């Protein structure tokens, strides 16, 4: 049985959180990049998007599980902090309404009426308890076996003052989505269900932007490297090649890469 927090109030359908603007000034030239569908030198096995909250007592094990995935470097791992648990007494310092909107958009895609934390969305296709690493790994492996893994090569790298994004050939069409995140944050929770705990959070999403379309043919995109300056080397971004079920509902992720600014930090 899944042990997870579930909101008591069902929300109406919300627009997918594809928003944001460029920010910052300059980036380190030695940012680590994903090459030909790889993170940290190994083949990417999928994309894990964790929806979590500092105000949910079930979430710390999932936050720790995401840290393991980040360390292993075999998936693109992202943490979206949601705001619907703020009423419990602690306002999540990393949360945004756009993150919550993205989770509800995924709920529409999955045919669900509500959401829960900690929820992990896998390749934009399925979901699992975010603390259940065996289930996450098994489902990603099964998707790959069934041809529902990351089938389109995506290469992202920093060179000089630019981030170069190259998308290979494949079938279908998809949005090119850039997800900006803070690589590492430590938060002391002072109220609510996790009161008194000091919790480390990894790859916490702070902004999302759709930068273009891919229509099956090789394509290239360029961003200023300055988008990664915020956080003094603590920032990064993921490039997601994501199809859309409709104009407001995200679908399958078919390619991904990650770029980090500066030397990789550790807590």
mmCIF file of N, CA and C in Angstrom, residues 57-178:
data_model
loop_
_atom_site.group_PDB
_atom_site.id
_atom_site.type_symbol
_atom_site.label_atom_id
_atom_site.label_comp_id
_atom_site.label_asym_id
_atom_site.label_seq_id
_atom_site.Cartn_x
_atom_site.Cartn_y
_atom_site.Cartn_z
ATOM 1 N N UNK A 57 4.796 14.828 5.865
ATOM 2 C CA UNK A 57 5.620 13.915 6.661
ATOM 3 C C UNK A 57 6.052 12.679 5.879
ATOM 4 N N UNK A 58 5.355 12.357 4.788
ATOM 5 C CA UNK A 58 5.714 11.190 3.974
ATOM 6 C C UNK A 58 6.812 11.488 2.966
ATOM 7 N N UNK A 59 7.197 12.761 2.828
ATOM 8 C CA UNK A 59 8.094 13.145 1.746
ATOM 9 C C UNK A 59 9.592 12.974 1.998
ATOM 10 N N UNK A 60 10.114 13.148 3.222
ATOM 11 C CA UNK A 60 11.565 13.029 3.389
ATOM 12 C C UNK A 60 12.178 11.739 2.828
ATOM 13 N N UNK A 61 11.541 10.550 2.974
ATOM 14 C CA UNK A 61 12.137 9.364 2.347
ATOM 15 C C UNK A 61 12.216 9.476 0.826
ATOM 16 N N UNK A 62 11.232 10.142 0.210
ATOM 17 C CA UNK A 62 11.260 10.323 -1.236
ATOM 18 C C UNK A 62 12.336 11.325 -1.636
ATOM 19 N N UNK A 63 12.526 12.379 -0.831
ATOM 20 C CA UNK A 63 13.597 13.340 -1.099
ATOM 21 C C UNK A 63 14.953 12.650 -1.042
ATOM 22 N N UNK A 64 15.115 11.739 -0.089
ATOM 23 C CA UNK A 64 16.359 10.975 0.021
ATOM 24 C C UNK A 64 16.533 10.022 -1.153
ATOM 25 N N UNK A 65 15.424 9.443 -1.609
ATOM 26 C CA UNK A 65 15.476 8.543 -2.763
ATOM 27 C C UNK A 65 15.895 9.296 -4.017
ATOM 28 N N UNK A 66 15.383 10.534 -4.176
ATOM 29 C CA UNK A 66 15.771 11.337 -5.330
ATOM 30 C C UNK A 66 17.263 11.635 -5.288
ATOM 31 N N UNK A 67 17.784 11.899 -4.086
ATOM 32 C CA UNK A 67 19.227 12.144 -3.942
ATOM 33 C C UNK A 67 20.027 10.942 -4.447
ATOM 34 N N UNK A 68 19.566 9.733 -4.163
ATOM 35 C CA UNK A 68 20.252 8.530 -4.664
ATOM 36 C C UNK A 68 20.249 8.495 -6.178
ATOM 37 N N UNK A 69 19.117 8.855 -6.778
ATOM 38 C CA UNK A 69 19.027 8.866 -8.237
ATOM 39 C C UNK A 69 19.958 9.924 -8.827
ATOM 40 N N UNK A 70 20.042 11.087 -8.169
ATOM 41 C CA UNK A 70 20.956 12.134 -8.627
ATOM 42 C C UNK A 70 22.393 11.634 -8.570
ATOM 43 N N UNK A 71 22.767 10.998 -7.463
ATOM 44 C CA UNK A 71 24.133 10.504 -7.294
ATOM 45 C C UNK A 71 24.478 9.423 -8.321
ATOM 46 N N UNK A 72 23.524 8.550 -8.612
ATOM 47 C CA UNK A 72 23.766 7.467 -9.565
ATOM 48 C C UNK A 72 23.932 7.998 -10.983
ATOM 49 N N UNK A 73 23.278 9.098 -11.301
ATOM 50 C CA UNK A 73 23.444 9.727 -12.602
ATOM 51 C C UNK A 73 22.871 8.967 -13.775
ATOM 52 N N UNK A 74 21.925 8.061 -13.522
ATOM 53 C CA UNK A 74 21.371 7.246 -14.607
ATOM 54 C C UNK A 74 20.008 7.729 -15.082
ATOM 55 N N UNK A 75 19.434 8.695 -14.374
ATOM 56 C CA UNK A 75 18.178 9.288 -14.805
ATOM 57 C C UNK A 75 18.288 10.805 -14.678
ATOM 58 N N UNK A 76 17.422 11.512 -15.395
ATOM 59 C CA UNK A 76 17.254 12.940 -15.154
ATOM 60 C C UNK A 76 16.268 13.054 -14.003
ATOM 61 N N UNK A 77 16.718 13.566 -12.862
ATOM 62 C CA UNK A 77 15.918 13.604 -11.638
ATOM 63 C C UNK A 77 15.593 15.050 -11.279
ATOM 64 N N UNK A 78 14.297 15.339 -11.105
ATOM 65 C CA UNK A 78 13.836 16.694 -10.819
ATOM 66 C C UNK A 78 12.851 16.674 -9.668
ATOM 67 N N UNK A 79 12.895 17.698 -8.806
ATOM 68 C CA UNK A 79 11.981 17.788 -7.665
ATOM 69 C C UNK A 79 11.116 19.037 -7.813
ATOM 70 N N UNK A 80 9.805 18.828 -7.898
ATOM 71 C CA UNK A 80 8.854 19.932 -7.981
ATOM 72 C C UNK A 80 8.168 20.076 -6.627
ATOM 73 N N UNK A 81 8.470 21.165 -5.917
ATOM 74 C CA UNK A 81 7.835 21.397 -4.621
ATOM 75 C C UNK A 81 6.481 22.061 -4.842
ATOM 76 N N UNK A 82 5.440 21.473 -4.247
ATOM 77 C CA UNK A 82 4.072 21.959 -4.436
ATOM 78 C C UNK A 82 3.617 22.760 -3.215
ATOM 79 N N UNK A 83 2.553 23.559 -3.425
ATOM 80 C CA UNK A 83 2.144 24.486 -2.371
ATOM 81 C C UNK A 83 0.854 24.113 -1.644
ATOM 82 N N UNK A 84 0.205 22.982 -1.981
ATOM 83 C CA UNK A 84 -1.110 22.708 -1.391
ATOM 84 C C UNK A 84 -1.061 22.179 0.033
ATOM 85 N N UNK A 85 0.144 21.914 0.561
ATOM 86 C CA UNK A 85 0.246 21.523 1.976
ATOM 87 C C UNK A 85 0.618 22.707 2.874
ATOM 88 N N UNK A 86 0.756 23.883 2.307
ATOM 89 C CA UNK A 86 1.171 25.034 3.118
ATOM 90 C C UNK A 86 0.212 25.326 4.269
ATOM 91 N N UNK A 87 -1.058 24.952 4.105
ATOM 92 C CA UNK A 87 -2.051 25.253 5.142
ATOM 93 C C UNK A 87 -1.805 24.483 6.428
ATOM 94 N N UNK A 88 -0.942 23.461 6.370
ATOM 95 C CA UNK A 88 -0.674 22.663 7.568
ATOM 96 C C UNK A 88 0.223 23.395 8.567
ATOM 97 N N UNK A 89 0.714 24.571 8.196
ATOM 98 C CA UNK A 89 1.483 25.356 9.162
ATOM 99 C C UNK A 89 2.872 25.741 8.725
ATOM 100 N N UNK A 90 3.343 25.165 7.590
ATOM 101 C CA UNK A 90 4.666 25.521 7.097
ATOM 102 C C UNK A 90 4.578 25.769 5.601
ATOM 103 N N UNK A 91 4.951 26.974 5.160
ATOM 104 C CA UNK A 91 4.957 27.304 3.741
ATOM 105 C C UNK A 91 6.270 26.830 3.128
ATOM 106 N N UNK A 92 6.177 25.865 2.235
ATOM 107 C CA UNK A 92 7.348 25.297 1.575
ATOM 108 C C UNK A 92 8.146 26.417 0.909
ATOM 109 N N UNK A 93 9.415 26.540 1.266
ATOM 110 C CA UNK A 93 10.247 27.636 0.770
ATOM 111 C C UNK A 93 10.668 27.454 -0.681
ATOM 112 N N UNK A 94 10.461 26.272 -1.243
ATOM 113 C CA UNK A 94 10.848 25.989 -2.622
ATOM 114 C C UNK A 94 9.642 25.769 -3.532
ATOM 115 N N UNK A 95 8.449 25.929 -2.976
ATOM 116 C CA UNK A 95 7.230 25.607 -3.714
ATOM 117 C C UNK A 95 6.805 26.738 -4.633
ATOM 118 N N UNK A 96 6.003 26.390 -5.644
ATOM 119 C CA UNK A 96 5.378 27.378 -6.516
ATOM 120 C C UNK A 96 4.053 26.827 -7.007
ATOM 121 N N UNK A 97 3.155 27.740 -7.343
ATOM 122 C CA UNK A 97 1.860 27.309 -7.887
ATOM 123 C C UNK A 97 2.042 26.659 -9.244
ATOM 124 N N UNK A 98 3.079 27.072 -9.982
ATOM 125 C CA UNK A 98 3.329 26.469 -11.292
ATOM 126 C C UNK A 98 3.721 24.996 -11.156
ATOM 127 N N UNK A 99 4.483 24.659 -10.107
ATOM 128 C CA UNK A 99 4.804 23.253 -9.872
ATOM 129 C C UNK A 99 3.541 22.456 -9.580
ATOM 130 N N UNK A 100 2.656 23.045 -8.772
ATOM 131 C CA UNK A 100 1.384 22.383 -8.469
ATOM 132 C C UNK A 100 0.555 22.212 -9.726
ATOM 133 N N UNK A 101 0.534 23.223 -10.583
ATOM 134 C CA UNK A 101 -0.219 23.145 -11.828
ATOM 135 C C UNK A 101 0.307 22.030 -12.724
ATOM 136 N N UNK A 102 1.626 21.869 -12.744
ATOM 137 C CA UNK A 102 2.208 20.799 -13.563
ATOM 138 C C UNK A 102 1.764 19.439 -13.039
ATOM 139 N N UNK A 103 1.717 19.273 -11.731
ATOM 140 C CA UNK A 103 1.282 17.990 -11.187
ATOM 141 C C UNK A 103 -0.176 17.705 -11.534
ATOM 142 N N UNK A 104 -1.034 18.713 -11.438
ATOM 143 C CA UNK A 104 -2.434 18.501 -11.793
ATOM 144 C C UNK A 104 -2.602 18.252 -13.291
ATOM 145 N N UNK A 105 -1.753 18.849 -14.102
ATOM 146 C CA UNK A 105 -1.788 18.560 -15.531
ATOM 147 C C UNK A 105 -1.438 17.100 -15.793
ATOM 148 N N UNK A 106 -0.455 16.583 -15.058
ATOM 149 C CA UNK A 106 -0.133 15.159 -15.169
ATOM 150 C C UNK A 106 -1.303 14.291 -14.689
ATOM 151 N N UNK A 107 -2.002 14.744 -13.660
ATOM 152 C CA UNK A 107 -3.164 13.988 -13.190
ATOM 153 C C UNK A 107 -4.196 13.849 -14.299
ATOM 154 N N UNK A 108 -4.422 14.910 -15.063
ATOM 155 C CA UNK A 108 -5.341 14.822 -16.195
ATOM 156 C C UNK A 108 -4.849 13.802 -17.209
ATOM 157 N N UNK A 109 -3.545 13.839 -17.480
ATOM 158 C CA UNK A 109 -2.965 12.901 -18.434
ATOM 159 C C UNK A 109 -3.171 11.466 -17.987
ATOM 160 N N UNK A 110 -3.055 11.223 -16.671
ATOM 161 C CA UNK A 110 -3.188 9.875 -16.116
ATOM 162 C C UNK A 110 -4.644 9.477 -15.878
ATOM 163 N N UNK A 111 -5.583 10.422 -16.058
ATOM 164 C CA UNK A 111 -6.987 10.134 -15.802
ATOM 165 C C UNK A 111 -7.330 10.101 -14.335
ATOM 166 N N UNK A 112 -6.560 10.838 -13.520
ATOM 167 C CA UNK A 112 -6.794 10.898 -12.087
ATOM 168 C C UNK A 112 -7.469 12.217 -11.729
ATOM 169 N N UNK A 113 -8.286 12.199 -10.667
ATOM 170 C CA UNK A 113 -8.978 13.401 -10.233
ATOM 171 C C UNK A 113 -8.201 14.176 -9.169
ATOM 172 N N UNK A 114 -7.248 13.533 -8.530
ATOM 173 C CA UNK A 114 -6.484 14.189 -7.481
ATOM 174 C C UNK A 114 -5.011 13.859 -7.599
ATOM 175 N N UNK A 115 -4.226 14.437 -6.700
ATOM 176 C CA UNK A 115 -2.786 14.228 -6.675
ATOM 177 C C UNK A 115 -2.364 13.846 -5.261
ATOM 178 N N UNK A 116 -1.115 13.466 -5.112
ATOM 179 C CA UNK A 116 -0.604 13.115 -3.793
ATOM 180 C C UNK A 116 0.884 13.409 -3.748
ATOM 181 N N UNK A 117 1.417 13.466 -2.557
ATOM 182 C CA UNK A 117 2.863 13.546 -2.364
ATOM 183 C C UNK A 117 3.272 12.421 -1.425
ATOM 184 N N UNK A 118 4.432 11.831 -1.655
ATOM 185 C CA UNK A 118 5.359 12.091 -2.747
ATOM 186 C C UNK A 118 4.992 11.262 -3.990
ATOM 187 N N UNK A 119 4.777 11.934 -5.102
ATOM 188 C CA UNK A 119 4.443 11.265 -6.359
ATOM 189 C C UNK A 119 5.586 11.449 -7.349
ATOM 190 N N UNK A 120 6.009 10.359 -7.968
ATOM 191 C CA UNK A 120 7.032 10.408 -9.008
ATOM 192 C C UNK A 120 6.370 10.128 -10.354
ATOM 193 N N UNK A 121 6.539 11.042 -11.292
ATOM 194 C CA UNK A 121 6.072 10.843 -12.656
ATOM 195 C C UNK A 121 7.252 10.317 -13.466
ATOM 196 N N UNK A 122 7.035 9.228 -14.174
ATOM 197 C CA UNK A 122 8.112 8.524 -14.866
ATOM 198 C C UNK A 122 7.962 8.666 -16.377
ATOM 199 N N UNK A 123 8.927 9.315 -16.998
ATOM 200 C CA UNK A 123 8.928 9.539 -18.452
ATOM 201 C C UNK A 123 7.661 10.221 -18.945
ATOM 202 N N UNK A 124 6.964 10.935 -18.064
ATOM 203 C CA UNK A 124 5.729 11.587 -18.447
ATOM 204 C C UNK A 124 4.623 10.628 -18.794
ATOM 205 N N UNK A 125 4.751 9.350 -18.395
ATOM 206 C CA UNK A 125 3.819 8.313 -18.817
ATOM 207 C C UNK A 125 3.104 7.602 -17.667
ATOM 208 N N UNK A 126 3.750 7.488 -16.516
ATOM 209 C CA UNK A 126 3.232 6.675 -15.422
ATOM 210 C C UNK A 126 3.632 7.340 -14.115
ATOM 211 N N UNK A 127 3.157 6.796 -12.988
ATOM 212 C CA UNK A 127 3.507 7.371 -11.696
ATOM 213 C C UNK A 127 3.761 6.267 -10.683
ATOM 214 N N UNK A 128 4.461 6.630 -9.614
ATOM 215 C CA UNK A 128 4.761 5.700 -8.529
ATOM 216 C C UNK A 128 4.988 6.504 -7.261
ATOM 217 N N UNK A 129 4.925 5.824 -6.115
ATOM 218 C CA UNK A 129 5.313 6.452 -4.858
ATOM 219 C C UNK A 129 6.767 6.894 -4.979
ATOM 220 N N UNK A 130 7.045 8.167 -4.720
ATOM 221 C CA UNK A 130 8.377 8.692 -4.902
ATOM 222 C C UNK A 130 9.431 8.105 -3.981
ATOM 223 N N UNK A 131 9.016 7.428 -2.916
ATOM 224 C CA UNK A 131 9.970 6.816 -2.000
ATOM 225 C C UNK A 131 10.289 5.370 -2.372
ATOM 226 N N UNK A 132 9.581 4.821 -3.357
ATOM 227 C CA UNK A 132 9.715 3.404 -3.718
ATOM 228 C C UNK A 132 10.697 3.255 -4.875
ATOM 229 N N UNK A 133 11.992 3.252 -4.570
ATOM 230 C CA UNK A 133 13.004 3.157 -5.612
ATOM 231 C C UNK A 133 12.905 1.876 -6.439
ATOM 232 N N UNK A 134 12.668 0.701 -5.836
ATOM 233 C CA UNK A 134 12.535 -0.497 -6.665
ATOM 234 C C UNK A 134 11.419 -0.382 -7.694
ATOM 235 N N UNK A 135 10.271 0.182 -7.288
ATOM 236 C CA UNK A 135 9.158 0.346 -8.223
ATOM 237 C C UNK A 135 9.522 1.322 -9.328
ATOM 238 N N UNK A 136 10.188 2.411 -8.978
ATOM 239 C CA UNK A 136 10.591 3.401 -9.985
ATOM 240 C C UNK A 136 11.532 2.768 -10.995
ATOM 241 N N UNK A 137 12.533 2.059 -10.507
ATOM 242 C CA UNK A 137 13.507 1.443 -11.407
ATOM 243 C C UNK A 137 12.858 0.361 -12.275
ATOM 244 N N UNK A 138 11.986 -0.449 -11.681
ATOM 245 C CA UNK A 138 11.337 -1.515 -12.436
ATOM 246 C C UNK A 138 10.442 -0.963 -13.531
ATOM 247 N N UNK A 139 9.704 0.088 -13.221
ATOM 248 C CA UNK A 139 8.793 0.660 -14.220
ATOM 249 C C UNK A 139 9.559 1.327 -15.350
ATOM 250 N N UNK A 140 10.657 1.989 -15.023
ATOM 251 C CA UNK A 140 11.469 2.587 -16.071
ATOM 252 C C UNK A 140 12.055 1.509 -16.981
ATOM 253 N N UNK A 141 12.502 0.416 -16.382
ATOM 254 C CA UNK A 141 13.056 -0.683 -17.182
ATOM 255 C C UNK A 141 11.982 -1.296 -18.071
ATOM 256 N N UNK A 142 10.785 -1.459 -17.532
ATOM 257 C CA UNK A 142 9.687 -2.031 -18.304
ATOM 258 C C UNK A 142 9.291 -1.109 -19.456
ATOM 259 N N UNK A 143 9.280 0.197 -19.196
ATOM 260 C CA UNK A 143 8.983 1.149 -20.269
ATOM 261 C C UNK A 143 9.992 1.020 -21.395
ATOM 262 N N UNK A 144 11.259 0.912 -21.011
ATOM 263 C CA UNK A 144 12.307 0.797 -22.017
ATOM 264 C C UNK A 144 12.115 -0.456 -22.854
ATOM 265 N N UNK A 145 11.764 -1.565 -22.210
ATOM 266 C CA UNK A 145 11.532 -2.825 -22.925
ATOM 267 C C UNK A 145 10.375 -2.710 -23.908
ATOM 268 N N UNK A 146 9.378 -1.897 -23.557
ATOM 269 C CA UNK A 146 8.186 -1.753 -24.396
ATOM 270 C C UNK A 146 8.297 -0.599 -25.387
ATOM 271 N N UNK A 147 9.493 -0.009 -25.502
ATOM 272 C CA UNK A 147 9.686 1.076 -26.440
ATOM 273 C C UNK A 147 9.120 2.396 -25.976
ATOM 274 N N UNK A 148 8.962 2.555 -24.641
ATOM 275 C CA UNK A 148 8.416 3.784 -24.080
ATOM 276 C C UNK A 148 9.457 4.516 -23.245
ATOM 277 N N UNK A 149 10.718 4.286 -23.589
ATOM 278 C CA UNK A 149 11.804 4.965 -22.897
ATOM 279 C C UNK A 149 12.205 6.225 -23.642
ATOM 280 N N UNK A 150 13.472 6.631 -23.468
ATOM 281 C CA UNK A 150 13.987 7.820 -24.137
ATOM 282 C C UNK A 150 14.576 7.399 -25.480
ATOM 283 N N UNK A 151 13.810 7.624 -26.541
ATOM 284 C CA UNK A 151 14.166 7.103 -27.858
ATOM 285 C C UNK A 151 14.869 8.107 -28.758
ATOM 286 N N UNK A 152 14.859 9.387 -28.392
ATOM 287 C CA UNK A 152 15.454 10.422 -29.237
ATOM 288 C C UNK A 152 16.689 10.998 -28.543
ATOM 289 N N UNK A 153 17.862 10.990 -29.194
ATOM 290 C CA UNK A 153 19.065 11.528 -28.550
ATOM 291 C C UNK A 153 18.991 13.033 -28.361
ATOM 292 N N UNK A 154 19.351 13.486 -27.165
ATOM 293 C CA UNK A 154 19.425 14.911 -26.853
ATOM 294 C C UNK A 154 20.808 15.198 -26.278
ATOM 295 N N UNK A 155 21.491 16.174 -26.841
ATOM 296 C CA UNK A 155 22.825 16.554 -26.392
ATOM 297 C C UNK A 155 22.778 18.010 -25.929
ATOM 298 N N UNK A 156 23.244 18.273 -24.716
ATOM 299 C CA UNK A 156 23.273 19.643 -24.202
ATOM 300 C C UNK A 156 24.630 19.903 -23.572
ATOM 301 N N UNK A 157 25.246 21.038 -23.911
ATOM 302 C CA UNK A 157 26.571 21.334 -23.371
ATOM 303 C C UNK A 157 26.791 22.836 -23.310
ATOM 304 N N UNK A 158 27.699 23.253 -22.405
ATOM 305 C CA UNK A 158 28.074 24.653 -22.272
ATOM 306 C C UNK A 158 29.387 24.880 -23.014
ATOM 307 N N UNK A 159 29.402 25.902 -23.848
ATOM 308 C CA UNK A 159 30.616 26.283 -24.549
ATOM 309 C C UNK A 159 30.720 27.790 -24.609
ATOM 310 N N UNK A 160 31.704 28.357 -23.909
ATOM 311 C CA UNK A 160 31.815 29.804 -23.870
ATOM 312 C C UNK A 160 30.625 30.417 -23.164
ATOM 313 N N UNK A 161 29.916 31.298 -23.864
ATOM 314 C CA UNK A 161 28.771 31.966 -23.259
ATOM 315 C C UNK A 161 27.445 31.419 -23.763
ATOM 316 N N UNK A 162 27.456 30.173 -24.298
ATOM 317 C CA UNK A 162 26.246 29.580 -24.839
ATOM 318 C C UNK A 162 26.002 28.177 -24.300
ATOM 319 N N UNK A 163 24.744 27.832 -24.221
ATOM 320 C CA UNK A 163 24.336 26.436 -24.011
ATOM 321 C C UNK A 163 23.821 25.935 -25.345
ATOM 322 N N UNK A 164 24.451 24.902 -25.855
ATOM 323 C CA UNK A 164 24.067 24.324 -27.142
ATOM 324 C C UNK A 164 23.223 23.080 -26.912
ATOM 325 N N UNK A 165 22.069 23.035 -27.552
ATOM 326 C CA UNK A 165 21.157 21.897 -27.435
ATOM 327 C C UNK A 165 20.959 21.293 -28.821
ATOM 328 N N UNK A 166 21.239 20.009 -28.950
ATOM 329 C CA UNK A 166 21.062 19.313 -30.216
ATOM 330 C C UNK A 166 20.114 18.130 -30.007
ATOM 331 N N UNK A 167 19.085 18.065 -30.833
ATOM 332 C CA UNK A 167 18.094 16.996 -30.765
ATOM 333 C C UNK A 167 18.203 16.172 -32.042
ATOM 334 N N UNK A 168 18.272 14.858 -31.890
ATOM 335 C CA UNK A 168 18.413 13.977 -33.035
ATOM 336 C C UNK A 168 17.099 13.698 -33.736
ATOM 337 N N UNK A 169 17.150 12.786 -34.682
ATOM 338 C CA UNK A 169 15.971 12.430 -35.460
ATOM 339 C C UNK A 169 15.136 11.382 -34.733
ATOM 340 N N UNK A 170 13.868 11.353 -35.067
ATOM 341 C CA UNK A 170 12.963 10.378 -34.470
ATOM 342 C C UNK A 170 11.574 10.523 -35.047
ATOM 343 N N UNK A 171 10.613 9.900 -34.388
ATOM 344 C CA UNK A 171 9.237 9.952 -34.850
ATOM 345 C C UNK A 171 8.406 10.888 -33.970
ATOM 346 N N UNK A 172 7.435 11.568 -34.598
ATOM 347 C CA UNK A 172 6.507 12.390 -33.857
ATOM 348 C C UNK A 172 6.942 13.835 -33.776
ATOM 349 N N UNK A 173 6.311 14.569 -32.859
ATOM 350 C CA UNK A 173 6.654 15.964 -32.607
ATOM 351 C C UNK A 173 6.558 16.210 -31.107
ATOM 352 N N UNK A 174 7.305 17.174 -30.614
ATOM 353 C CA UNK A 174 7.350 17.403 -29.168
ATOM 354 C C UNK A 174 7.823 18.812 -28.871
ATOM 355 N N UNK A 175 7.502 19.287 -27.675
ATOM 356 C CA UNK A 175 8.041 20.549 -27.178
ATOM 357 C C UNK A 175 9.463 20.334 -26.667
ATOM 358 N N UNK A 176 10.292 21.343 -26.841
ATOM 359 C CA UNK A 176 11.614 21.349 -26.213
ATOM 360 C C UNK A 176 11.480 22.203 -24.962
ATOM 361 N N UNK A 177 11.505 21.542 -23.810
ATOM 362 C CA UNK A 177 11.225 22.185 -22.529
ATOM 363 C C UNK A 177 12.507 22.250 -21.703
ATOM 364 N N UNK A 178 12.825 23.428 -21.184
ATOM 365 C CA UNK A 178 13.988 23.587 -20.307
ATOM 366 C C UNK A 178 13.489 23.801 -18.885
#
